[in-house]
JSON list of C-alpha atoms in Angstrom, two decimals:
[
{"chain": "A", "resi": 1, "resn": "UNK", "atom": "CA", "xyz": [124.70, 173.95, 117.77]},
{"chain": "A", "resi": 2, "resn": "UNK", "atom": "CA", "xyz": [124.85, 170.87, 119.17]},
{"chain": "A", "resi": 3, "resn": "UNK", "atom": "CA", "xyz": [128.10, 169.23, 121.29]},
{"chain": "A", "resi": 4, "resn": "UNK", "atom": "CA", "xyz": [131.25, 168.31, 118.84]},
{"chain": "A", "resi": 5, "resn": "UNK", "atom": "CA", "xyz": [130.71, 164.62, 118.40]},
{"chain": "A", "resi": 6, "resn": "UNK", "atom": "CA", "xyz": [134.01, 163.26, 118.00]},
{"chain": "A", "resi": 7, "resn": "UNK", "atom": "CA", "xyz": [132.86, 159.67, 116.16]},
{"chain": "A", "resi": 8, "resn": "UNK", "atom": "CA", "xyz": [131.17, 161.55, 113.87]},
{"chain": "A", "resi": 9, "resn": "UNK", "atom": "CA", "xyz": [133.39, 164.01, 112.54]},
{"chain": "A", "resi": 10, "resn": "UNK", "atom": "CA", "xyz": [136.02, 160.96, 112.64]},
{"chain": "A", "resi": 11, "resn": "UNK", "atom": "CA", "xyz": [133.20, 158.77, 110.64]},
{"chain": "A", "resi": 12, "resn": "UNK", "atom": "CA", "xyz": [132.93, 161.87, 107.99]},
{"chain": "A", "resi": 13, "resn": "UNK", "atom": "CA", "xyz": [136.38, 161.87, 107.42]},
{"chain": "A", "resi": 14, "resn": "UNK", "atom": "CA", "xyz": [137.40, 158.13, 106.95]},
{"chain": "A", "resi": 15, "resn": "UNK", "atom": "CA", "xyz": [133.86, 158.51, 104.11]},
{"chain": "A", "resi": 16, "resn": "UNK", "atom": "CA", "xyz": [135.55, 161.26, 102.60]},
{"chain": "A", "resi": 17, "resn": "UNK", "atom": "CA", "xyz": [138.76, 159.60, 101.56]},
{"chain": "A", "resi": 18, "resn": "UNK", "atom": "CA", "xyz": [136.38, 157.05, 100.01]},
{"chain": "A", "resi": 19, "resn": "UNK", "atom": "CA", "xyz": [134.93, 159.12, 98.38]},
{"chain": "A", "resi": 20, "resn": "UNK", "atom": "CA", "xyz": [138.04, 160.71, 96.64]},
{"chain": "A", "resi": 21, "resn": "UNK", "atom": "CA", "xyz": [139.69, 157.60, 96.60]},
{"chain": "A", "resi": 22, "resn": "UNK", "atom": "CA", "xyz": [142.34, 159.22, 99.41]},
{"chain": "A", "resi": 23, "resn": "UNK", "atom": "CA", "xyz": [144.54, 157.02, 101.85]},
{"chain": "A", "resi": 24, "resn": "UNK", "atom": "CA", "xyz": [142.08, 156.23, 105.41]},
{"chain": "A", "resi": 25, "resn": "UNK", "atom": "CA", "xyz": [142.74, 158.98, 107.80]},
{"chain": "A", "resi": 26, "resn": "UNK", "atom": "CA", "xyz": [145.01, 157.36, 110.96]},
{"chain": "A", "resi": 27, "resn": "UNK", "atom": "CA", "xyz": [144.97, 158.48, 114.60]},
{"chain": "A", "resi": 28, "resn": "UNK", "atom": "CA", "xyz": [147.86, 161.32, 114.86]},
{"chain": "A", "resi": 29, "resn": "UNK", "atom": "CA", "xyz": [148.65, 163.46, 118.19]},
{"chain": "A", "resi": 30, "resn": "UNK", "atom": "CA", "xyz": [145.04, 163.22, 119.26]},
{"chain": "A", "resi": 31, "resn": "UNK", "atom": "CA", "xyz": [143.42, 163.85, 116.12]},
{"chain": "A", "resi": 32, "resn": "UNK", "atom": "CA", "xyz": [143.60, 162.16, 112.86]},
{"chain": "A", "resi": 33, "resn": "UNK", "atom": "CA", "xyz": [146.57, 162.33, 109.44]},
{"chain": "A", "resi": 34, "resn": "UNK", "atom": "CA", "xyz": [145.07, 161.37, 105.67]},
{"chain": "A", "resi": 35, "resn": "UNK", "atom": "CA", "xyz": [148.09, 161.46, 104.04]},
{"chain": "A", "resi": 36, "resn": "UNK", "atom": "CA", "xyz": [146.74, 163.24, 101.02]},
{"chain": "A", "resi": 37, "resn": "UNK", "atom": "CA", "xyz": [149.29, 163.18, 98.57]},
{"chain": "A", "resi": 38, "resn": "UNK", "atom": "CA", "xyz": [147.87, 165.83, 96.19]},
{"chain": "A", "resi": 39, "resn": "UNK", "atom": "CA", "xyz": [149.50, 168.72, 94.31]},
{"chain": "A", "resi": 40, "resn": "UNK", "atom": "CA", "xyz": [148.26, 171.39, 96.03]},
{"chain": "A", "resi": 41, "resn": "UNK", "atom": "CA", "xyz": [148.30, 169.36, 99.70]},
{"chain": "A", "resi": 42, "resn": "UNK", "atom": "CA", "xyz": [150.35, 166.84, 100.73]},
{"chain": "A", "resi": 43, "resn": "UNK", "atom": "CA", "xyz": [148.32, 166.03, 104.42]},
{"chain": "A", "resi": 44, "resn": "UNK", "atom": "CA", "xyz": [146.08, 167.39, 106.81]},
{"chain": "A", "resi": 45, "resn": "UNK", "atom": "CA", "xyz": [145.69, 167.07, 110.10]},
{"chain": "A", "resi": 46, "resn": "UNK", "atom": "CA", "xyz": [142.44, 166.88, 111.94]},
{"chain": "A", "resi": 47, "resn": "UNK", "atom": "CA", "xyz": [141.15, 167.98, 115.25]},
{"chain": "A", "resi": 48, "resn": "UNK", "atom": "CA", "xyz": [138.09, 167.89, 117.26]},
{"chain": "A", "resi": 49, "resn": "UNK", "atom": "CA", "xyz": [139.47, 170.22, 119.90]},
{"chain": "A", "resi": 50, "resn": "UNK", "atom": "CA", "xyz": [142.72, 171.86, 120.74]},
{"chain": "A", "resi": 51, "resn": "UNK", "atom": "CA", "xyz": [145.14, 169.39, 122.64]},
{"chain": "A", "resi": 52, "resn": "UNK", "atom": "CA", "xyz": [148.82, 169.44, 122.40]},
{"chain": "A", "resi": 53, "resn": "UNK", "atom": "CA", "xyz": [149.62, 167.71, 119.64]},
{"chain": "A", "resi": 54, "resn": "UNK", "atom": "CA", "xyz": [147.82, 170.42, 117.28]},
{"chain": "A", "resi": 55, "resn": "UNK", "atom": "CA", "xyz": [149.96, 172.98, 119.24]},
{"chain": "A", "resi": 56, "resn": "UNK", "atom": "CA", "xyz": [153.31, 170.71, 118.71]},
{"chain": "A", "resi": 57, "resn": "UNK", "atom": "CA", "xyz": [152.04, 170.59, 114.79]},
{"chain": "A", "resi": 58, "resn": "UNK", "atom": "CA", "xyz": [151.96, 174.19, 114.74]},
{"chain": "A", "resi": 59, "resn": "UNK", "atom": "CA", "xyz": [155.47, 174.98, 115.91]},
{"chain": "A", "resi": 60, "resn": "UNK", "atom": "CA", "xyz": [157.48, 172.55, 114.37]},
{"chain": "A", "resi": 61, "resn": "UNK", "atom": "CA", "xyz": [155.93, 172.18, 110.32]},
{"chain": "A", "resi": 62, "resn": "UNK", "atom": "CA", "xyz": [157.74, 174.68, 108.55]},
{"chain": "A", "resi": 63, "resn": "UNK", "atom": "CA", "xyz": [156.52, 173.70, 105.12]},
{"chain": "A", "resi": 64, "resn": "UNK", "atom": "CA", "xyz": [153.22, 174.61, 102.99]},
{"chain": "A", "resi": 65, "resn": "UNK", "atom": "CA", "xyz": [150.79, 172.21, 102.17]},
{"chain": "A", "resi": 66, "resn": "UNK", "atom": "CA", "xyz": [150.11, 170.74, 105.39]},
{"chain": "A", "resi": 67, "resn": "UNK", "atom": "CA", "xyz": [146.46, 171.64, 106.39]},
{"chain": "A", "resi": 68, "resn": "UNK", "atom": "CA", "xyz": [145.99, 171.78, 110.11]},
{"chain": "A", "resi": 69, "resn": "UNK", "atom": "CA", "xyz": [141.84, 171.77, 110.10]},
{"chain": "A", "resi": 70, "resn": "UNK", "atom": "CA", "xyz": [140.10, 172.20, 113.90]},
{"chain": "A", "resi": 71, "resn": "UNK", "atom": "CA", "xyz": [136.41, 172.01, 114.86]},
{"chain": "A", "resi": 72, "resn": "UNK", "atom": "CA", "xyz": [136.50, 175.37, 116.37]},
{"chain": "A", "resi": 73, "resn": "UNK", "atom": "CA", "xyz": [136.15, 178.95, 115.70]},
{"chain": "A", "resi": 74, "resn": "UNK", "atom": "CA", "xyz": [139.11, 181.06, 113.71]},
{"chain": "A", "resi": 75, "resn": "UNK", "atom": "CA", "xyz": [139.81, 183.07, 117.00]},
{"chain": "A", "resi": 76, "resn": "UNK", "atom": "CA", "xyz": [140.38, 178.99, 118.52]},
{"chain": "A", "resi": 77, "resn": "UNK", "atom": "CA", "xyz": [142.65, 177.89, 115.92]},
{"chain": "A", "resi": 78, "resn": "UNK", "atom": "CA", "xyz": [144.50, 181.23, 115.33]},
{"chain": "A", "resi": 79, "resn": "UNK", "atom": "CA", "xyz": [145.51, 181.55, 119.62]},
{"chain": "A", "resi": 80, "resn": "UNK", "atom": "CA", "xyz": [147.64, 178.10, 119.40]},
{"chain": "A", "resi": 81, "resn": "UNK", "atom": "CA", "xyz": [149.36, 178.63, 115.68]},
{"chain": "A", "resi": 82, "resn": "UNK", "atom": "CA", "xyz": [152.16, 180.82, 115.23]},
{"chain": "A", "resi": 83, "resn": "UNK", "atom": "CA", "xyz": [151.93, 184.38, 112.69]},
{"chain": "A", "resi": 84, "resn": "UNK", "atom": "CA", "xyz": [153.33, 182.12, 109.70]},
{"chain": "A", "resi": 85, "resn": "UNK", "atom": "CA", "xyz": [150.02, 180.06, 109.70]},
{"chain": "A", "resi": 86, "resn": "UNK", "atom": "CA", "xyz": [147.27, 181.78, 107.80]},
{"chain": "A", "resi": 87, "resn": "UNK", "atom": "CA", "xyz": [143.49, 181.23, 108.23]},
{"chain": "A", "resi": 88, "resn": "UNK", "atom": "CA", "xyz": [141.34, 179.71, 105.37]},
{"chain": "A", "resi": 89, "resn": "UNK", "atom": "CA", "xyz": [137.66, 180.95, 104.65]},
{"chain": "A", "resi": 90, "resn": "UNK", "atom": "CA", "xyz": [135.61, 179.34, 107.66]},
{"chain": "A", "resi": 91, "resn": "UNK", "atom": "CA", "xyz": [133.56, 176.66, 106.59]},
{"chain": "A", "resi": 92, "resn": "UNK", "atom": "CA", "xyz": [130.78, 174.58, 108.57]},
{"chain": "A", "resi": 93, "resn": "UNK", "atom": "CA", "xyz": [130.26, 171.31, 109.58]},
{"chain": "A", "resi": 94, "resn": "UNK", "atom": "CA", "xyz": [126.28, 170.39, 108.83]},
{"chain": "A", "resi": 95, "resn": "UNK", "atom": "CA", "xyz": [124.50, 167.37, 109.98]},
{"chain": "A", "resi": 96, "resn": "UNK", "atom": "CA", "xyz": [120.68, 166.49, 109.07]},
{"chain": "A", "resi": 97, "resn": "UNK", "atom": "CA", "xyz": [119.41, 163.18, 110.73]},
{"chain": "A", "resi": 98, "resn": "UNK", "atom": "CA", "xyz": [116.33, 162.41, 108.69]},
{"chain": "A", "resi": 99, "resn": "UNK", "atom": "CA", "xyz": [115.40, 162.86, 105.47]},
{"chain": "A", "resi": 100, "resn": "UNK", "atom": "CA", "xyz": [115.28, 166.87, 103.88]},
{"chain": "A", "resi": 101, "resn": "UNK", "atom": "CA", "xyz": [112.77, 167.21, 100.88]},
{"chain": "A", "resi": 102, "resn": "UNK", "atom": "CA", "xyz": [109.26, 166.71, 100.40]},
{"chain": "A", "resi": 103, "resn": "UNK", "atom": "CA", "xyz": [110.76, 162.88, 98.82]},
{"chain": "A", "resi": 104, "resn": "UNK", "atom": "CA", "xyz": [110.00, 163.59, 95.61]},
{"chain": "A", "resi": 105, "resn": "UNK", "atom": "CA", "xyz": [112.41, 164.67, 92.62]},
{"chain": "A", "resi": 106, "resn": "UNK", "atom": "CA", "xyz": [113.07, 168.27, 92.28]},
{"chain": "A", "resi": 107, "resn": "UNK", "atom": "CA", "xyz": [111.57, 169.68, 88.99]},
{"chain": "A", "resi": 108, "resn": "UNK", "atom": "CA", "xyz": [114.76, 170.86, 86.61]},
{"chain": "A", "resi": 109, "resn": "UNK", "atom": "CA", "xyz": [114.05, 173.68, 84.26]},
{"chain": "A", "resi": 110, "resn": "UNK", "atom": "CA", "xyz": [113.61, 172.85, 80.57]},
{"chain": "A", "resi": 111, "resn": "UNK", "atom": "CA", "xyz": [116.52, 171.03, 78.79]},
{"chain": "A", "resi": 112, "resn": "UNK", "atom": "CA", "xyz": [118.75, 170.02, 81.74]},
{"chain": "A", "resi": 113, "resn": "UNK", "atom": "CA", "xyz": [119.33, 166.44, 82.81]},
{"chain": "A", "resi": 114, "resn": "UNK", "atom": "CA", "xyz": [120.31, 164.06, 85.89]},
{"chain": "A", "resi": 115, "resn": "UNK", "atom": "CA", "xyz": [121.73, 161.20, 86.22]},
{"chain": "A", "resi": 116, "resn": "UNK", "atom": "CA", "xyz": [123.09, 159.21, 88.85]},
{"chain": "A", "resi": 117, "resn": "UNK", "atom": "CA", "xyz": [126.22, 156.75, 89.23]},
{"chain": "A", "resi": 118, "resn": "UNK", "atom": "CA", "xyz": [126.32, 154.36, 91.83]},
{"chain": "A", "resi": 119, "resn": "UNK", "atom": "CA", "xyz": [130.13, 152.24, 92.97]},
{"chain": "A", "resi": 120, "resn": "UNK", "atom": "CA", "xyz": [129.06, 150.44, 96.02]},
{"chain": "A", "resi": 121, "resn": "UNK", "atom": "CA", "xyz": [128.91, 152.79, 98.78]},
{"chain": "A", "resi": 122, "resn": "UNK", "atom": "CA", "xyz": [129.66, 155.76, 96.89]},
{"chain": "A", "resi": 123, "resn": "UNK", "atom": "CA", "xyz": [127.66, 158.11, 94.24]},
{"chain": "A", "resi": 124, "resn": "UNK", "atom": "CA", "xyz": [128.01, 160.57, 91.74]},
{"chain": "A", "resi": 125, "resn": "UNK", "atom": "CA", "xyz": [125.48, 163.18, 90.27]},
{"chain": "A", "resi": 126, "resn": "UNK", "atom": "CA", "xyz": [125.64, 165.31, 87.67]},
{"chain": "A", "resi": 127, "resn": "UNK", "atom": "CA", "xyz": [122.92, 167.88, 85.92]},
{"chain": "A", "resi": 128, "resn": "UNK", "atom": "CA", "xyz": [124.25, 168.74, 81.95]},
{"chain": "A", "resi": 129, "resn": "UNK", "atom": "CA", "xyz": [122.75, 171.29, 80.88]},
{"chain": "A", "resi": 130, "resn": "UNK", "atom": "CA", "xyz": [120.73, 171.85, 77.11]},
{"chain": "A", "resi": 131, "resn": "UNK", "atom": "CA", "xyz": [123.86, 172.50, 75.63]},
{"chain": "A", "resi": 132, "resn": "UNK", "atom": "CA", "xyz": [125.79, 169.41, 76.55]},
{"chain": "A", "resi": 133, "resn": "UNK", "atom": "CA", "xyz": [128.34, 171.05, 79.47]},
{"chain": "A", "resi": 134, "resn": "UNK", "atom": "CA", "xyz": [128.10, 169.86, 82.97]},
{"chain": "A", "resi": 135, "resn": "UNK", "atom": "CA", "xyz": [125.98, 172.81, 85.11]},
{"chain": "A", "resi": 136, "resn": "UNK", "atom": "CA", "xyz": [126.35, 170.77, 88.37]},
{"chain": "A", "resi": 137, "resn": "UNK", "atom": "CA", "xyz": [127.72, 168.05, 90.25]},
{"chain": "A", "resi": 138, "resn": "UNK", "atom": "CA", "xyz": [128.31, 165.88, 93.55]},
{"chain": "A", "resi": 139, "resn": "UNK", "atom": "CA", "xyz": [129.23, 162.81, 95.26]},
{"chain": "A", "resi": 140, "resn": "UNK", "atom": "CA", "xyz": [128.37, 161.08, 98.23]},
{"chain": "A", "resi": 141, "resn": "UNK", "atom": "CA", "xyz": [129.39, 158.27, 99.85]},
{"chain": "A", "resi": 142, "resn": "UNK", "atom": "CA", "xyz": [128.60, 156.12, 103.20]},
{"chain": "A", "resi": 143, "resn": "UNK", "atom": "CA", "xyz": [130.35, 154.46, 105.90]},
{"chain": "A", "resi": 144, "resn": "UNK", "atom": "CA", "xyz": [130.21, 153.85, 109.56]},
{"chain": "A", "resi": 145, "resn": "UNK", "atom": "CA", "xyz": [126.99, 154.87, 110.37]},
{"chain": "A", "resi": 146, "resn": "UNK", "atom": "CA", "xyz": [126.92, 158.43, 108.19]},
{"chain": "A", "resi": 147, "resn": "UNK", "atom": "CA", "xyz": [125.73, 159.76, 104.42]},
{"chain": "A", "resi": 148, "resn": "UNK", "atom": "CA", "xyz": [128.39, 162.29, 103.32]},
{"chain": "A", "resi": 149, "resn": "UNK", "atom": "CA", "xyz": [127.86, 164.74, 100.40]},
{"chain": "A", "resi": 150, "resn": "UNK", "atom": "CA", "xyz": [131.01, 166.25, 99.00]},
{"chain": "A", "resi": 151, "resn": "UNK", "atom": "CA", "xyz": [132.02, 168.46, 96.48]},
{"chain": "A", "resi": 152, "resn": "UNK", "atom": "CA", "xyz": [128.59, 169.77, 95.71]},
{"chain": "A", "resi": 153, "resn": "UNK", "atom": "CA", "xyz": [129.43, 172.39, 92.89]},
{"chain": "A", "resi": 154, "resn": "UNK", "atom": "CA", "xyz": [127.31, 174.38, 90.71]},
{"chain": "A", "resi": 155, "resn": "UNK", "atom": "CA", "xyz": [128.90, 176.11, 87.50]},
{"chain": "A", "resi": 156, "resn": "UNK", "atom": "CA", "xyz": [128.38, 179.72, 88.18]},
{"chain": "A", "resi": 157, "resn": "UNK", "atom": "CA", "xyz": [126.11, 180.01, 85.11]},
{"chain": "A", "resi": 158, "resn": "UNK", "atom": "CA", "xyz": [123.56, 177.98, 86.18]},
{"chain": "A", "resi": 159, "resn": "UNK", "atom": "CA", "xyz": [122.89, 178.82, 89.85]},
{"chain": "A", "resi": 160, "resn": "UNK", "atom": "CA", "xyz": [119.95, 179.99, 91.25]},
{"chain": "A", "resi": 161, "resn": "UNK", "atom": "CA", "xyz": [117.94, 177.53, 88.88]},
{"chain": "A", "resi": 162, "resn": "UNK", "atom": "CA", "xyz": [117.26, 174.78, 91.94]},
{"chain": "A", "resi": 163, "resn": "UNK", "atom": "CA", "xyz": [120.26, 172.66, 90.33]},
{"chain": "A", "resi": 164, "resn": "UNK", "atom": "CA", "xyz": [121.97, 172.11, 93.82]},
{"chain": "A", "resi": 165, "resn": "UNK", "atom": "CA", "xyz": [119.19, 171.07, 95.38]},
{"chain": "A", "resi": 166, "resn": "UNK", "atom": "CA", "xyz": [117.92, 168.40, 92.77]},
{"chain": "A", "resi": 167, "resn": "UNK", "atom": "CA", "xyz": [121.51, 166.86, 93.35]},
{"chain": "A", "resi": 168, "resn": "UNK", "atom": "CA", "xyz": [121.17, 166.78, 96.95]},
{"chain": "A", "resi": 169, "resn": "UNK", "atom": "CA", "xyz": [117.93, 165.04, 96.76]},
{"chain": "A", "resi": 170, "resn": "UNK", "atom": "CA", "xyz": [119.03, 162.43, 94.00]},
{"chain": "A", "resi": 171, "resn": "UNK", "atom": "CA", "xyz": [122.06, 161.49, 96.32]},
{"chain": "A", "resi": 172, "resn": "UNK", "atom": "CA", "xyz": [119.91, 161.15, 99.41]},
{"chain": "A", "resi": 173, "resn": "UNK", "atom": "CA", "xyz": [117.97, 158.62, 97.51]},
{"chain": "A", "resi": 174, "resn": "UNK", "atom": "CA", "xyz": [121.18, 156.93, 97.12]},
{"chain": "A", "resi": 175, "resn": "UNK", "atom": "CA", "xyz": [121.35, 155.94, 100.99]},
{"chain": "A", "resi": 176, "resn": "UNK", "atom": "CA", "xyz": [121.41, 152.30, 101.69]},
{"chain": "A", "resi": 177, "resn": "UNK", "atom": "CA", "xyz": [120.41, 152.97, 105.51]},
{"chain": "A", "resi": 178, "resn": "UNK", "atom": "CA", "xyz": [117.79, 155.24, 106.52]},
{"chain": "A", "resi": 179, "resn": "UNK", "atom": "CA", "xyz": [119.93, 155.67, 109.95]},
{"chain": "A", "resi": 180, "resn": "UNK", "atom": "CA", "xyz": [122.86, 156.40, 109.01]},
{"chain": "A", "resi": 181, "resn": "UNK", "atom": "CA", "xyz": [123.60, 160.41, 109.93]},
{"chain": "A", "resi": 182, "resn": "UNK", "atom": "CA", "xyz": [123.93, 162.72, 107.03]},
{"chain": "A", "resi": 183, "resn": "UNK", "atom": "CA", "xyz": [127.29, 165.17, 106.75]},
{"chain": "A", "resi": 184, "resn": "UNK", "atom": "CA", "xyz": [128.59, 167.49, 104.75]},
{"chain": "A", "resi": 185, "resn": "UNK", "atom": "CA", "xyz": [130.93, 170.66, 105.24]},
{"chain": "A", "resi": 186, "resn": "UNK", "atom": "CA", "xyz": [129.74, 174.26, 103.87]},
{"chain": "A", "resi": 187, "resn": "UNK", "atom": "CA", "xyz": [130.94, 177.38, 103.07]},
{"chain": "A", "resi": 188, "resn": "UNK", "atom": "CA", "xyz": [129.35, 180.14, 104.54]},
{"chain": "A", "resi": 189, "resn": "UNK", "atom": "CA", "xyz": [127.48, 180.69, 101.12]},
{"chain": "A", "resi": 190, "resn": "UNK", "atom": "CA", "xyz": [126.59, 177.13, 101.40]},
{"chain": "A", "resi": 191, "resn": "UNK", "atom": "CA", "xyz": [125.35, 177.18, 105.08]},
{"chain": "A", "resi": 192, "resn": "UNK", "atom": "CA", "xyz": [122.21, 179.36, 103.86]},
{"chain": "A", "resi": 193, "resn": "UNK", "atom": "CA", "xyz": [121.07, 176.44, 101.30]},
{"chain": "A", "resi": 194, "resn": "UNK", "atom": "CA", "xyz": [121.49, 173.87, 103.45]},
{"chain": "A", "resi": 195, "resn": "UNK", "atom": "CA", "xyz": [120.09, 175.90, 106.45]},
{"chain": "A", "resi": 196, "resn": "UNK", "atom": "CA", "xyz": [116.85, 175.94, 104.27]},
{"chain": "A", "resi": 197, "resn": "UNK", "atom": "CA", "xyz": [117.19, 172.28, 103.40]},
{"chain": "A", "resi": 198, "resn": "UNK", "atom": "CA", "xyz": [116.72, 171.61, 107.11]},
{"chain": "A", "resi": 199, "resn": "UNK", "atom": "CA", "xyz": [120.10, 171.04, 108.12]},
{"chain": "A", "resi": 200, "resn": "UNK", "atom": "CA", "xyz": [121.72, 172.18, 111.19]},
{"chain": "A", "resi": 201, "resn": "UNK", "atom": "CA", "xyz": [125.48, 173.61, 111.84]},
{"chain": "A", "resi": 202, "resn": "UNK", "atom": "CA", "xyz": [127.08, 170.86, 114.21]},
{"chain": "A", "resi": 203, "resn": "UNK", "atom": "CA", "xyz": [130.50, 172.65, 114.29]},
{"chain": "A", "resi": 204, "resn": "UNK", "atom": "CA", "xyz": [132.88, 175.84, 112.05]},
{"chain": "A", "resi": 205, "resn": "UNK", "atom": "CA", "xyz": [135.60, 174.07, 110.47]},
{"chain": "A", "resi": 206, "resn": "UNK", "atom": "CA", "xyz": [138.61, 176.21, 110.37]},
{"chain": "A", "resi": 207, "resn": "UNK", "atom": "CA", "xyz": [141.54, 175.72, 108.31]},
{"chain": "A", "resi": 208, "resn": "UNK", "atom": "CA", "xyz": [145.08, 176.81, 108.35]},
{"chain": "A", "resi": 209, "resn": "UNK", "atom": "CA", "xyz": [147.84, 176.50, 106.21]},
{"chain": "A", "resi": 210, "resn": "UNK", "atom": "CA", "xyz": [151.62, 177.34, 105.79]},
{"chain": "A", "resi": 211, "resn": "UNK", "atom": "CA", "xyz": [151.26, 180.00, 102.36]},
{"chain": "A", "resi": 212, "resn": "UNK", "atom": "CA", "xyz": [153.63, 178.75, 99.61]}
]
């Protein structure tokens, strides 16, 4: 596991809120705010490593839907948060700096079909499958020197059919700049695909949150 790079878990995020058209994260008690605005979250706070201001954040927000999310461990995040926080599934941060893939388009199985969107820096994938639904999708997007892939999501009828990693790939081949770093976060489901993709865990992500 290599050392928690701060730029580039700072770079991830601000290409995240591109790619879900969210507010630009801002520099907040030594970490960063995106003032998410959704439904189900109204902001989250991000940290690369436990500092006071994640421990002030933790005593003093009372209210739910406030993600505080830390580049550490659950035992980490857990010690500085009071009992009312509670502890999301850990998740992974994955980097891969070159290219995963043999280069070449992964073969669907009979009947399904890709396409790809492109909006400037971002991308969107999708697989439908012979019946018309949508068996898979994903976006990606780039900025400040890294390739993000985000919400890469596989209708549970159609896994285990190489559909995940044909999106991957067809993304990829949406990077402008053959240097820029490639991120994404996983589940711990996830990690094992990716693992065999060729990435590499840079970080756990854990979450917590204020239940409703």
């Amino acid at each position: 596991m290599d050392r928690i790079d701060a730029g580039l878990i700072a770079a991830w995020l601000a290409a995240r809120s591109m790619a879900r058209d969210l507010p630009a994260p801002v520099p907040d008690r030594g970490g960063w705010r995106v003032d998410t605005g959704l439904p189900s979250e109204a902001r989250r706070h991000v940290f690369t490593a436990a500092c006071p201001g994640l421990v002030e954040l933790g005593a003093t927000v009372a209210e739910p839907r406030v993600l505080l999310k830390l580049a550490a461990t659950y035992a980490e995040l857990a010690a500085l948060l009071p009992p009312r926080w509670r502890l999301e599934p850990l998740a992974f941060v994955m980097t891969c700096a070159g290219g995963f893939g043999d280069g070449s388009e992964a073969e669907l199985p009979g009947g399904y079909q890709l396409s790809v969107e492109r909006d400037g820096d971002r991308a969107f994938a999708r697989i439908v499958a012979p019946a018309g639904v949508l068996a898979a999708s994903g976006h990606a997007a780039e900025r400040d020197g890294v390739f993000i892939y985000d919400r890469i999501v596989t209708d549970a009828a159609h896994r285990r059919r190489g559909l995940g990693r044909a999106l991957m790939l067809a993304l990829q081949r949406t990077r402008r700049s053959p240097a820029a770093r490639q991120v994404l976060t996983a589940t711990a489901d996830g990690r094992a695909l990716y693992t065999s993709l060729g990435w590499q865990v840079h970080c756990p992500w854990s979450t917590a949150a204020i239940p409703e």
